[in-house]
């Protein structure tokens, strides 16, 4: 009977009610669901994964139990053999590619410096920075045995480790591979140790193990003494806790005083042993004091033990009604001793986070608390901003939680805009080139939108050959100020092929200074901007920080369209057809351009983007002085006012720009939109402090504009006494 015609209970996988003597074999977990007979498999009706794009079958027996099982095992054996062949080919390919990376290094270093090639492989090719040097060493030290390693398919991880061993270890490992061994990484460590012992014996080196044994024994004894001391302290602390729980009405005479005396003896012993175990200056060490600024400390532990040793464990509590005085246990002693074992009086999670941050630790939030719009930090991280412009980036970084120590801007009108809107910001109106900013050494973040014209299409993309390129000045400041983090913003042209060499020089210089850095392109609509603004962002950190940084994730909800973003401004003049215009303006604006000082007119577009503006219902030629009036026809193609342009760039409506209309247009077009800077800044704050915010909620929160008082508006108000009279 064909298998598919048999009763289900008689199939392999169960013998309840099935054929007598059938062996139970459950292949449910081992094979996919399709059922075929052994005969069909033997006839080649089912192909492997490389032969045809079909579902792999479930193997079930047909016929005699023992014979069917043997056939199934044989079929599985053939499948495993094919799998082994595929894995072997894959491993050989991996070995070839590993050597090719080393070959590529040799090829590229004929054109670029080794530092630049390292930056290219790490940042552009996504090879782990540590492995770049290992691949290079692999090609140099093991290149002669390349064919052997390809043939045997040695794991690349083993090869990279092997390339770093000395000649003796490499030679022995190669002999093992030639003899057919499948070398494991842990075996290299054993080879290194044992070959080192043989070399030491042959070369007559002194045996350092004897002194090492003594040191290990001493360390073990010290740990044992410390553990015993802590165990005694734990016993004492529990007795102190029990004593502190006595009812206040209980007299301190008798039993209580006896218990205090026993505690005093135990405490005195601990006080005497403490300096022997930890050293005389351990409790008062200034380094420990800096690393543990919370309420507890070893100094307080020592003081608590001394008080207990002197039987000073009660304090007087005075009451007015009725007038009386009671002796109560000093509960601070409990917490001073419990601190040693990790306890704190305030056990709330936010308090624990605060203590960790005060101690210099960085507890990392992996999920943002809904609605949290500001990072939880001990202090606001600081930022020095260069090429600050009209304040777009500054607004975003301020909203992300940074405190500005300085904002450098060469343009007079842009500097005036910063000062007019934020008088408290320390604006430095000066040329960045050669500017001495040594006073800002140690700032948390160095940020800036270095001039983009050298890398833009409008600026002919001359890159490093453009006199406006300020990346060298930014690198000078990184070298001088040693900030914890760096954020440099530019147009995406900096990532173009034509600028590859200069980009690699920037990366190699930053990495040579010890920073981990990478470029990324962010798009405005991903973060709620009604503009197709793409910006290239370089973010870098000092060692030990980058693992906490992740690029901000695009929002799930779409950004508002140009029509939605500008409806109220476009309707301000009474245009009756504004809703129809909003429906037409249902897309995102092209990137606002025109920030260069060489541009002498107000025009939103170049030839390529003019049609995009017109398609969304905007005339990109020039600018309007106001919104369309009530007489504007339905087919009117409005121009944008400067305020509309500023809103598309995410500036608050209250932000007051200084200078002529042309200068204001330049400031707006040249800006890094605040919400984009806010998004990146929040990610940098998370990397510095470990605190993550709800970015979507944070970007919806209004940005405060703390400018000068609007005296004109105040003068226009009706005096309070006049209001009282009318009432």
XYZ file of C-alpha atoms in Angstrom:
727
model
C 0.000 0.000 0.000
C 1.469 3.415 -0.841
C 2.379 5.365 2.233
C -0.094 8.168 1.652
C -2.928 5.549 1.541
C -1.998 4.049 4.911
C -3.878 4.900 8.088
C -2.115 7.777 9.812
C -1.404 5.734 12.965
C 0.624 3.234 10.951
C 3.097 5.801 9.684
C 6.532 6.287 11.164
C 6.310 8.547 14.195
C 4.010 6.338 16.324
C 2.880 2.753 16.888
C -0.468 3.277 18.552
C -2.761 0.995 16.622
C -0.186 0.673 13.835
C 1.686 -2.203 12.248
C 2.819 -4.769 14.780
C 6.543 -4.576 15.532
C 6.995 -1.168 13.938
C 9.812 0.806 15.589
C 8.860 4.299 16.785
C 10.694 7.096 14.950
C 9.649 10.715 15.377
C 11.120 13.030 12.734
C 8.700 15.868 13.341
C 11.389 18.304 14.509
C 13.998 17.161 12.020
C 12.171 17.459 8.694
C 9.847 19.883 6.886
C 6.170 19.067 6.440
C 5.951 17.664 2.872
C 5.563 13.853 2.848
C 7.140 11.624 0.183
C 7.981 7.964 0.005
C 11.444 6.485 0.189
C 10.941 5.267 -3.354
C 10.283 8.809 -4.558
C 13.432 10.024 -2.855
C 15.464 7.173 -4.344
C 14.133 7.985 -7.815
C 15.370 11.555 -7.471
C 11.899 13.089 -7.579
C 12.931 15.631 -4.891
C 15.945 17.859 -5.481
C 18.215 19.523 -2.948
C 18.111 23.260 -2.297
C 20.632 24.005 -5.046
C 18.863 21.862 -7.672
C 15.353 23.303 -7.493
C 13.372 25.865 -5.589
C 11.054 23.393 -3.829
C 10.122 22.606 -0.256
C 12.371 19.987 1.300
C 10.361 16.819 2.154
C 9.651 14.984 5.351
C 11.175 11.503 5.257
C 8.881 8.656 6.278
C 9.349 4.916 5.923
C 7.571 2.576 3.495
C 7.914 -1.156 3.868
C 9.926 -3.180 6.330
C 10.786 -1.244 9.513
C 14.496 -2.020 9.711
C 15.147 -1.689 5.987
C 13.254 1.604 5.830
C 15.256 3.031 8.718
C 18.550 2.140 7.036
C 17.440 3.784 3.810
C 16.369 6.920 5.668
C 19.734 7.079 7.454
C 21.519 6.703 4.126
C 19.466 9.509 2.620
C 20.224 11.754 5.576
C 23.881 10.884 5.200
C 23.818 12.073 1.583
C 22.130 15.309 2.660
C 24.762 15.873 5.319
C 27.511 15.206 2.797
C 26.097 17.855 0.494
C 25.864 20.279 3.382
C 29.492 19.584 4.283
C 30.580 20.294 0.710
C 28.706 23.582 0.712
C 30.250 24.655 4.022
C 33.727 23.660 2.822
C 33.333 25.780 -0.315
C 32.077 28.664 1.783
C 35.038 28.441 4.180
C 37.507 28.330 1.282
C 35.855 31.418 -0.187
C 36.098 33.207 3.151
C 39.840 32.487 3.349
C 40.338 33.842 -0.179
C 38.451 37.031 0.656
C 40.425 37.498 3.880
C 43.691 37.471 1.944
C 42.190 39.757 -0.699
C 41.542 42.385 1.963
C 45.240 42.307 2.793
C 46.051 42.539 -0.925
C 43.687 45.509 -1.228
C 45.599 47.235 1.569
C 48.852 46.837 -0.345
C 47.222 48.174 -3.502
C 45.620 51.209 -1.875
C 48.677 52.205 0.162
C 50.390 52.771 -3.171
C 48.018 55.736 -3.645
C 47.026 56.838 -0.128
C 48.627 56.915 3.282
C 48.270 53.907 5.568
C 46.189 56.031 7.942
C 43.747 56.973 5.191
C 43.431 53.388 3.950
C 42.697 52.242 7.511
C 39.951 54.858 7.763
C 38.543 53.713 4.418
C 38.402 50.028 5.365
C 36.958 50.732 8.817
C 34.424 53.448 8.014
C 33.509 52.905 4.380
C 33.912 49.119 4.137
C 32.603 48.363 7.652
C 35.569 46.186 8.644
C 36.016 46.297 12.433
C 38.846 48.705 13.176
C 40.741 46.127 15.219
C 40.563 43.642 12.349
C 41.977 45.978 9.703
C 45.520 45.586 11.036
C 44.954 41.851 11.473
C 43.995 41.386 7.812
C 47.077 43.330 6.760
C 49.267 41.206 9.014
C 47.612 38.065 7.632
C 48.632 38.871 4.055
C 52.152 39.827 5.105
C 52.978 36.922 7.416
C 50.941 34.023 6.005
C 50.667 34.932 2.333
C 53.142 32.177 1.332
C 50.782 29.514 2.748
C 47.658 30.974 1.156
C 46.919 27.904 -0.986
C 47.225 25.590 2.028
C 44.727 27.623 4.050
C 42.283 27.847 1.142
C 42.508 24.101 0.546
C 41.966 23.208 4.198
C 39.385 25.955 4.802
C 40.878 27.167 8.084
C 38.454 29.484 9.908
C 39.239 33.143 9.245
C 39.069 33.942 12.965
C 41.817 31.365 13.578
C 43.920 32.742 10.725
C 43.666 36.300 12.053
C 44.822 35.104 15.481
C 47.569 32.984 13.934
C 48.940 35.953 11.986
C 49.577 37.732 15.282
C 51.659 34.923 16.810
C 55.445 34.738 16.722
C 57.336 32.646 14.179
C 57.641 29.548 16.376
C 53.911 29.335 17.072
C 53.025 30.002 13.421
C 55.355 27.258 12.178
C 53.982 24.679 14.619
C 50.402 25.596 13.767
C 51.103 25.290 10.040
C 52.579 21.825 10.587
C 49.420 20.830 12.458
C 47.238 22.084 9.595
C 49.383 20.276 7.019
C 48.970 17.092 9.048
C 45.192 17.379 8.799
C 44.339 19.003 12.145
C 41.317 21.295 12.396
C 42.935 24.024 14.452
C 40.886 25.832 17.099
C 41.528 29.333 18.430
C 41.991 28.108 22.015
C 44.714 25.739 20.832
C 46.794 28.695 19.679
C 46.841 29.974 23.244
C 48.001 26.571 24.459
C 50.713 26.438 21.776
C 51.913 29.906 22.698
C 52.167 28.962 26.383
C 53.924 25.612 25.889
C 56.314 26.809 23.196
C 57.147 29.756 25.416
C 58.065 27.386 28.226
C 60.352 25.381 25.935
C 62.055 28.521 24.661
C 62.548 29.756 28.192
C 64.227 26.460 29.119
C 66.427 26.401 26.019
C 67.485 30.014 26.398
C 68.179 29.695 30.122
C 65.646 32.300 31.163
C 64.911 32.675 34.846
C 61.847 30.882 36.149
C 59.503 33.643 37.255
C 56.799 31.240 38.337
C 58.229 30.955 41.853
C 57.774 34.620 42.664
C 54.420 34.550 40.906
C 53.289 31.673 43.128
C 54.095 33.733 46.205
C 52.195 36.726 44.869
C 49.197 34.563 44.040
C 49.249 32.999 47.508
C 49.462 36.439 49.124
C 46.574 37.711 47.001
C 44.491 34.659 47.908
C 45.182 35.186 51.594
C 44.327 38.881 51.332
C 41.045 38.080 49.639
C 40.286 35.557 52.346
C 40.999 38.111 55.063
C 38.789 40.680 53.342
C 35.969 38.146 52.985
C 36.239 37.231 56.675
C 36.198 40.920 57.659
C 33.110 41.545 55.516
C 31.383 38.496 57.005
C 32.007 39.849 60.510
C 30.751 43.260 59.428
C 27.582 41.658 58.064
C 26.935 39.946 61.397
C 27.476 43.255 63.205
C 25.218 45.117 60.788
C 22.388 42.653 61.352
C 22.753 43.058 65.129
C 22.663 46.832 64.682
C 19.489 46.520 62.595
C 17.873 44.338 65.267
C 18.806 46.822 67.988
C 17.450 49.717 65.952
C 14.046 48.015 65.764
C 13.508 48.050 69.543
C 10.423 49.969 70.584
C 11.329 53.419 71.868
C 9.433 52.778 75.080
C 11.811 49.969 75.970
C 14.382 51.086 78.489
C 17.974 51.193 77.249
C 19.072 49.701 80.547
C 19.584 46.024 81.104
C 19.424 43.823 78.027
C 19.787 46.675 75.537
C 22.970 47.931 77.180
C 24.389 44.419 77.249
C 23.786 44.116 73.531
C 25.435 47.479 72.921
C 28.509 46.299 74.859
C 28.816 43.168 72.710
C 28.454 45.256 69.573
C 31.134 47.616 70.832
C 33.622 44.754 71.213
C 32.915 43.457 67.710
C 33.134 46.948 66.237
C 36.440 47.675 67.974
C 37.907 44.512 66.459
C 36.740 45.506 62.981
C 38.184 49.004 63.398
C 41.571 47.528 64.352
C 41.601 45.094 61.407
C 40.393 47.590 58.792
C 43.722 49.376 58.085
C 45.587 46.051 58.084
C 43.351 44.708 55.327
C 42.752 47.831 53.222
C 45.598 50.177 54.145
C 45.675 53.200 56.395
C 44.541 55.687 53.751
C 41.852 53.585 52.061
C 38.878 55.204 53.811
C 40.134 58.756 53.277
C 41.479 58.322 49.750
C 40.662 61.382 47.662
C 40.247 59.166 44.602
C 37.601 57.081 46.388
C 35.896 60.216 47.602
C 35.606 61.487 44.025
C 34.323 58.174 42.700
C 31.665 57.784 45.415
C 30.038 61.178 45.944
C 26.780 59.672 47.233
C 25.871 59.796 50.927
C 27.690 56.612 51.862
C 31.452 56.202 51.882
C 34.161 54.091 53.468
C 35.017 57.076 55.617
C 31.492 57.000 57.052
C 31.724 53.238 57.537
C 34.892 53.720 59.586
C 33.260 56.531 61.580
C 30.145 54.412 62.257
C 32.255 51.503 63.532
C 34.184 53.837 65.840
C 30.935 55.261 67.249
C 29.609 51.764 67.907
C 32.914 50.846 69.545
C 32.443 53.859 71.852
C 28.816 52.822 72.548
C 27.537 56.051 70.960
C 24.521 54.497 69.269
C 21.625 56.421 70.835
C 20.507 59.978 70.314
C 18.123 62.074 72.385
C 14.719 62.954 70.962
C 12.888 65.821 72.645
C 9.096 66.186 72.606
C 7.100 69.256 73.638
C 3.722 67.654 74.387
C 4.090 65.989 76.720
C 7.485 67.394 77.494
C 9.741 64.396 77.559
C 13.050 63.069 76.286
C 13.570 59.618 74.837
C 16.671 57.800 73.743
C 16.350 56.489 70.190
C 18.744 54.474 68.098
C 20.656 56.486 65.499
C 19.311 55.024 62.242
C 22.081 56.635 60.195
C 24.399 53.979 61.604
C 22.271 51.315 59.929
C 22.572 52.895 56.499
C 26.271 53.685 56.912
C 26.992 49.975 57.456
C 24.448 48.695 54.922
C 26.095 50.878 52.247
C 29.035 48.436 52.149
C 26.745 45.701 50.866
C 25.168 47.843 48.147
C 22.126 49.117 50.027
C 20.962 52.715 49.924
C 18.328 54.475 51.943
C 16.580 55.689 48.797
C 15.825 52.587 46.725
C 13.859 54.248 43.918
C 15.220 53.422 40.428
C 15.682 57.084 39.538
C 17.654 57.633 42.739
C 19.832 54.627 41.956
C 20.426 56.022 38.454
C 21.395 59.367 39.941
C 23.870 57.765 42.350
C 25.482 55.837 39.496
C 25.837 58.956 37.380
C 27.269 60.912 40.301
C 29.808 58.134 40.722
C 30.890 58.523 37.100
C 29.096 55.423 35.828
C 26.807 55.552 32.796
C 23.714 53.344 33.210
C 22.375 52.987 29.673
C 18.658 53.300 28.955
C 17.670 50.793 26.290
C 14.126 52.132 26.032
C 12.885 55.681 26.350
C 10.238 56.390 28.944
C 7.126 57.627 27.091
C 6.878 61.387 27.282
C 10.431 62.004 28.528
C 11.620 65.024 26.538
C 14.817 65.836 28.450
C 17.675 63.529 29.340
C 18.140 62.838 33.046
C 21.633 64.053 33.856
C 23.578 65.323 36.827
C 24.600 68.360 34.825
C 23.840 69.636 31.352
C 26.562 68.560 28.918
C 28.418 71.478 27.363
C 28.906 72.383 23.714
C 31.151 74.717 21.748
C 29.566 75.447 18.388
C 31.502 76.719 15.382
C 30.017 78.238 12.232
C 26.824 78.724 14.246
C 24.938 80.726 11.605
C 21.497 81.965 12.630
C 21.081 79.353 15.356
C 19.301 76.392 13.757
C 21.755 73.854 15.096
C 22.084 75.756 18.370
C 18.330 75.610 18.943
C 18.324 71.864 18.349
C 21.286 71.166 20.616
C 19.830 73.390 23.330
C 16.549 71.481 23.136
C 18.492 68.194 23.320
C 19.943 69.300 26.656
C 23.278 70.925 25.828
C 24.520 74.124 27.450
C 26.404 76.424 25.105
C 29.781 77.643 26.289
C 30.397 79.534 23.064
C 29.049 80.037 19.536
C 31.559 81.149 16.898
C 30.175 82.963 13.853
C 31.990 85.208 11.371
C 28.928 86.761 9.712
C 27.869 89.984 11.413
C 24.148 89.639 10.727
C 23.984 85.980 11.784
C 25.839 86.812 15.008
C 23.344 89.634 15.610
C 20.474 87.165 15.102
C 21.927 84.886 17.783
C 22.390 87.749 20.246
C 18.946 89.214 19.594
C 17.135 85.953 20.292
C 19.332 84.492 23.002
C 21.210 87.231 24.861
C 22.468 84.640 27.352
C 24.347 82.735 24.656
C 28.070 83.608 24.577
C 28.370 84.560 20.898
C 31.905 84.983 19.539
C 31.800 87.146 16.417
C 35.110 86.243 14.825
C 36.852 84.345 12.048
C 37.370 80.706 13.009
C 40.675 80.480 11.148
C 43.449 80.566 13.722
C 41.053 81.598 16.514
C 42.413 80.675 19.951
C 39.746 78.670 21.757
C 42.022 76.894 24.234
C 39.833 78.068 27.114
C 37.207 75.535 26.018
C 39.443 72.480 26.398
C 37.487 69.526 27.768
C 34.105 70.657 26.420
C 31.694 67.755 26.054
C 30.760 68.410 22.430
C 32.393 70.288 19.570
C 29.696 70.881 16.949
C 29.258 72.918 13.828
C 27.960 73.182 10.313
C 31.211 73.913 8.539
C 30.574 75.748 5.234
C 28.865 73.403 2.807
C 29.545 75.314 -0.403
C 32.895 73.553 -1.055
C 30.967 70.265 -1.231
C 27.719 71.395 -2.890
C 26.779 71.333 -6.551
C 26.240 75.097 -6.460
C 29.736 75.514 -5.046
C 31.254 73.372 -7.828
C 32.289 70.713 -5.249
C 35.895 71.810 -5.075
C 36.107 70.301 -1.566
C 39.477 70.727 0.135
C 40.592 72.972 -2.750
C 37.952 75.584 -1.870
C 39.131 78.460 0.314
C 35.864 78.202 2.265
C 36.629 74.659 3.471
C 36.901 74.801 7.267
C 37.289 71.095 8.009
C 41.029 71.658 8.714
C 40.069 74.226 11.365
C 37.588 71.803 12.902
C 40.309 69.145 13.068
C 42.657 71.667 14.679
C 40.097 72.333 17.388
C 39.483 68.626 17.984
C 43.221 68.176 18.474
C 43.427 71.188 20.787
C 40.229 70.925 22.843
C 39.896 67.120 23.108
C 36.072 67.143 23.330
C 34.294 63.996 24.396
C 32.151 64.119 21.258
C 32.229 65.716 17.820
C 29.356 66.497 15.450
C 30.083 68.118 12.085
C 27.289 68.696 9.582
C 27.512 69.255 5.828
C 25.764 68.625 2.535
C 25.700 65.093 1.152
C 28.230 66.170 -1.465
C 30.928 65.535 1.110
C 30.173 61.835 0.633
C 30.406 62.004 -3.162
C 33.059 59.952 -4.963
C 34.901 63.111 -5.994
C 35.434 63.973 -2.328
C 36.387 60.464 -1.192
C 40.063 61.232 -0.655
C 39.396 64.349 1.401
C 36.704 62.553 3.389
C 39.157 59.764 4.198
C 41.749 62.307 5.286
C 39.223 63.795 7.698
C 38.322 60.364 9.065
C 41.925 59.238 9.334
C 42.880 62.412 11.173
C 40.034 61.999 13.668
C 40.810 58.323 14.248
C 44.502 59.099 14.680
C 43.456 61.426 17.498
C 41.827 58.428 19.195
C 38.210 59.036 18.208
C 35.691 56.505 16.928
C 33.816 58.218 14.108
C 31.422 57.584 11.252
C 29.410 59.436 8.627
C 25.686 59.073 8.042
C 23.107 60.815 5.838
C 19.913 61.967 7.565
C 16.783 63.057 5.731
C 14.529 65.834 6.980
C 11.125 64.183 6.377
C 12.200 61.252 8.569
C 12.070 63.628 11.542
C 8.999 65.682 10.695
C 10.558 68.310 8.388
C 8.391 69.268 5.377
C 11.516 69.523 3.230
C 13.652 67.001 1.359
C 16.746 68.190 3.133
C 19.526 65.609 3.209
C 22.507 66.302 5.453
C 25.727 64.388 5.950
C 26.603 64.114 9.654
C 29.974 63.128 11.057
C 29.766 61.942 14.673
C 32.802 60.928 16.701
C 33.542 60.020 20.317
C 36.522 59.488 22.544
C 37.254 55.803 23.263
C 34.705 53.940 25.361
C 31.634 55.978 24.338
C 30.657 54.970 20.786
C 29.049 51.720 21.985
C 26.290 53.829 23.579
C 25.576 55.826 20.417
C 22.962 54.935 17.841
C 21.663 57.096 15.046
C 18.151 58.479 15.586
C 15.450 56.335 14.032
C 12.975 57.821 11.507
C 9.487 58.468 12.808
C 6.687 56.091 11.921
C 4.262 58.953 11.211
C 4.862 60.953 8.019
C 6.083 64.531 8.146
C 3.591 67.328 7.409
C 3.409 68.424 3.797
C 4.332 71.935 2.700
C 0.627 72.793 2.555
C -0.027 71.481 6.056
C 3.017 73.270 7.470
C 2.246 76.657 5.867
C -1.554 76.751 5.792
C -2.019 79.373 8.520
C 0.711 81.630 7.110
C -0.601 81.290 3.556
C -4.155 82.077 4.742
C -3.122 85.127 6.778
C -3.994 87.530 3.905
C -7.517 86.201 3.452
C -6.910 84.087 0.335
C -10.192 82.172 -0.157
C -8.553 79.355 -2.136
C -6.006 78.392 0.468
C -7.524 74.944 1.080
C -7.220 74.090 -2.604
C -3.596 75.224 -2.480
C -2.957 73.039 0.592
C -4.302 70.056 -1.315
C -1.973 70.819 -4.221
C 1.014 71.425 -1.933
C 0.796 67.825 -0.735
C 4.479 67.015 -1.037
C 7.772 67.979 0.558
C 9.744 71.034 -0.459
C 13.065 70.620 -2.239
C 16.120 71.614 -0.231
C 16.258 75.339 0.373
C 19.438 76.671 -1.224
C 21.126 80.045 -1.295
C 23.225 80.225 1.857
C 26.412 81.316 0.099
C 27.589 84.896 0.435
C 28.337 84.763 -3.292
C 24.618 84.451 -4.079
C 23.271 87.919 -4.852
C 19.555 87.242 -5.162
C 16.663 85.459 -3.478
C 15.807 82.367 -5.482
C 14.753 79.041 -4.024
C 15.816 76.767 -6.827
C 18.279 75.824 -9.480
C 17.107 74.578 -12.851
C 16.680 70.965 -11.678
C 14.474 71.790 -8.705
C 12.288 74.538 -10.181
C 9.765 72.037 -11.490
C 9.599 70.364 -8.069
C 8.656 73.678 -6.447
C 6.051 74.449 -9.088
C 4.586 70.954 -8.733
C 3.769 71.639 -5.065
C 2.240 75.025 -5.882
C 5.119 77.380 -5.078
C 6.776 79.936 -7.329
C 10.483 79.555 -6.502
C 11.537 82.878 -8.078
C 12.139 85.535 -5.459
C 10.089 85.915 -2.316
C 6.774 87.420 -1.238
C 6.327 90.246 1.240
C 3.043 88.822 2.444
C 0.459 86.092 2.014
C -1.899 86.133 -0.991
C -4.818 88.515 -0.551
C -8.560 87.949 -0.952
C -8.400 88.858 -4.650
C -5.772 86.233 -5.549
C -7.251 83.769 -8.056
C -7.567 80.030 -7.494
C -4.739 79.271 -9.909
C -2.371 81.708 -8.210
C 1.167 80.315 -7.741
C 2.319 82.033 -4.545
C 5.867 82.839 -3.592
C 7.038 82.151 -0.052
C 7.674 84.869 2.492
C 10.864 84.778 4.555
C 8.786 83.645 7.533
C 7.392 80.752 5.489
C 10.906 79.753 4.483
C 11.972 79.890 8.126
C 9.102 77.602 9.122
C 10.046 75.096 6.416
C 13.498 75.141 8.045
C 11.828 74.552 11.451
C 12.721 77.895 13.015
C 10.213 79.049 15.664
C 7.889 81.776 14.415
C 9.189 84.037 17.190
C 12.790 83.799 15.936
C 13.824 87.281 14.843
C 16.406 87.432 12.036
C 18.681 90.449 11.715
C 19.996 92.087 8.537
C 18.678 92.826 5.076
C 16.172 90.564 3.349
C 18.977 88.986 1.337
C 21.028 88.329 4.483
C 18.005 86.860 6.253
C 17.378 84.592 3.270
C 21.002 83.434 3.406
C 20.746 82.722 7.126
C 17.578 80.676 6.648
C 18.820 78.707 3.645
C 22.194 77.965 5.250
C 20.750 76.612 8.511
C 20.810 73.108 9.909
C 17.113 72.614 10.819
C 16.642 72.585 14.610
C 14.685 69.312 14.671
C 17.431 67.473 12.789
C 20.063 68.867 15.149
C 17.794 67.979 18.076
C 17.528 64.371 16.886
C 21.285 63.886 16.520
C 21.980 65.863 19.692
C 19.644 63.639 21.717
C 21.517 60.571 20.485
C 24.815 62.166 21.496
C 23.435 63.040 24.929
C 22.388 59.412 25.335
C 25.914 58.294 24.494
C 27.396 60.737 27.011
C 24.926 60.192 29.860
C 23.068 56.936 29.121
C 19.697 58.691 29.302
C 17.332 58.250 26.351
C 14.403 60.497 25.538
C 11.136 60.031 23.689
C 12.328 61.829 20.555
C 8.916 62.085 18.909
C 7.480 63.737 22.027
C 10.559 65.936 22.424
C 10.304 67.311 18.892
C 6.651 68.169 19.466
C 7.504 70.166 22.585
C 7.772 73.901 21.851
C 11.283 75.315 21.716
C 11.544 78.154 24.242
C 12.648 81.485 22.812
C 14.209 83.268 25.740
C 14.865 86.643 24.161
C 14.689 90.201 25.408
C 11.435 91.477 26.827
C 8.985 92.713 24.203
C 8.741 96.219 25.653
C 6.528 97.450 22.834
C 3.932 94.822 23.660
C 4.157 95.663 27.355
C 3.633 99.363 26.678
C 0.541 98.524 24.621
C -1.075 96.715 27.516
C -3.805 98.476 29.502
C -2.508 99.446 32.965
C -3.943 97.410 35.799
C -5.411 100.477 37.483
C -7.391 101.324 34.309
C -8.775 97.804 34.262
C -9.814 98.197 37.886
C -11.569 101.479 37.126
C -13.549 99.974 34.222
C -14.534 97.045 36.383
